[in-house]
């Protein structure tokens, strides 16, 4: 039998070889028809034979497959005319344009990226076989976010020269709502307790209008893991989700979820061992370990332990470490022994640091903020700190970094920082008009990234009814390689507050001088600054209101009481700044604390000090930081030290604090705080004299004096202002402008007062008959207990010309006599 089979096989083989020999031929010529875009040479390169080769019919079949695999042709036919092979090809059409219509849940950038992955790109040939695949994939995405009625259709429009336009039409429909979530098998914890912390919501009361019951597949899968973690964190090591069912209603608008679980029992940890290489940090890792023998198993602590060890290893350059916890479970005793396996892998070094995206800023300005060094171990902590420091620069909008493996080497990487810049200048140009302020004009320019060097330089010019000023400044934040900064300024101002638009009691002042400053970094988050100023002040046309009696007493020339006041001060300045903000402009997380003080030296004409403290704290309310909460506190105090001719020095009124405008929105600039008080002595005519007249007027008892409170402000030596602000997404603004436009709802509250002026001396006096009914009352603008409150909406925009602010505020704490505007619009405001 075996011999017969062998003979039969030999006969068949011989017959096959005879047939192939008859069908084989030598190719004398190859002709290709139908080519338009594809070059002839490119088509021939895909053929598995050349002219002069001996081929068979099987070779022709393989050539068809090779041509299809090239991706350029929709239809391929091959013919043989003697020893000539003829190909008739139909090229795939070229994509001329891709259009999206009706997509809301998927952004065009995401769609373009997805189509690129499937080689649907403008300018490339269209493979019609993937059209249905694209439609199904997009439809499946919509099903995943609960839109079961969604439909996606890709329409192809043919154009001359074998081109096509693609239009993807979306009918998204409404998302299905989660109507019910049932858990079956839970006895230890109620449904309410298990479901209260998950993201998927249902049966929401009307007042929770900000919450959503929309069904999303990924969100639900995450909720399942939260329920699993809830049990594992409480020792239920054998907890299991046996099954889950998602049922959709017939109209596809409602979803019902059922979860079948097995709870199991609690397990206690009997011991913790380590295997692997702890890189010599055994004692530190064991001391840091939150897991202890005798406590209930806790899944969250196990995960935290693994992440902590991995982070520690990454600090020493072991970026690709593997840390696993292996449980040895004893179901009889309900105990578990944990073995933590540590595989640090190879230490990874940084070969090169690369910076991209910075068109204006020089590389060295970015690199000097980087704390990850080339040639050093790769440290995630150093990279994150570098990102924070770069992003804290006021001319940087966004920073991302990535590590790229070096080809052929498994222990080196390149690190690339991708920078997105934002306008680094502040150009102030504005015209504004208010009922009290009148018409004002200002212009100025400041460059925080001067010619890309990171230096701050500027010239500020402004003019309005009462103020003309110019200031030149220059600061080098890296005067030394250790980030010691050096700066200087020259200033001149000529101010006339006699106009009602100033809101200040009338006087004229010239101020000019110069100053210098130097700063020292303490660490990554703290900095000390020191400076000195030489300032000359000239004041005249000053109204003689009562709050000025100390100022007049120490400066007035008794020989020329109407000659005005001139004083020269030598100022010493110091400040401490702590900042953990995640961005330089429009931060959303972190805090900033600024404590500053200024004091004049004893050889100055006036001896005084002034201190301020400002605290800002941002708390993100959402993972994307689109919602954030800001709390802000600003306090200040100033006073004099020493005395002259028996008069104590006080804070000069020119350095007083003011409130209203930018720091207390809704109120007029500088309107909040003490107002000037004029005491008027009551007199009676004297007795008649021999000439028939009288001997003049004589003052009566001081208790019969009267007073007038001016509508103009004098400011005070103490200030406290608090702000609560809810930062919200800006409507109708795309992702590209998220870090450039900020919208917020705010509440401002505060006051300015004078701790040195004794108001009790006026408590028993009556207002003058000339006191207007609408004028401020004596205590309305002078008592520290009066807190002014306003609330409103603010929109800020980092425009190409600099920061702009728009605010609409309403005063909600208003005393009799207030006549404030509740609308303000500022251009070029630095914030």
Coordinates of C-alpha atoms in Angstrom, one line a residue, residues 546 677-682 700-709 758-768 778:
X546 CA -7.3 118.8 60.4
X677 CA -12.4 117.1 58.1
X678 CA -12.4 120.8 58.6
X679 CA -13.2 122.1 62.0
X680 CA -14.9 125.5 62.1
X681 CA -14.6 127.7 65.2
X682 CA -17.9 129.4 66.3
X700 CA -16.9 130.7 71.8
X701 CA -16.6 127.5 73.8
X702 CA -14.9 124.8 71.6
X703 CA -17.9 122.5 72.3
X704 CA -19.9 124.8 70.1
X705 CA -17.6 124.4 67.1
X706 CA -18.9 122.8 63.9
X707 CA -17.3 120.6 61.2
X708 CA -17.4 119.9 57.5
X709 CA -16.5 116.5 56.0
X758 CA -8.7 111.1 67.1
X759 CA -12.2 111.3 65.8
X760 CA -13.6 111.4 69.3
X761 CA -12.8 115.1 69.4
X762 CA -15.6 115.6 67.0
X763 CA -18.2 113.3 68.5
X764 CA -20.1 116.0 70.3
X765 CA -20.0 118.6 67.6
X766 CA -22.6 119.4 65.0
X767 CA -22.1 119.5 61.3
X768 CA -21.8 122.9 59.8
X778 CA -18.3 112.0 60.0

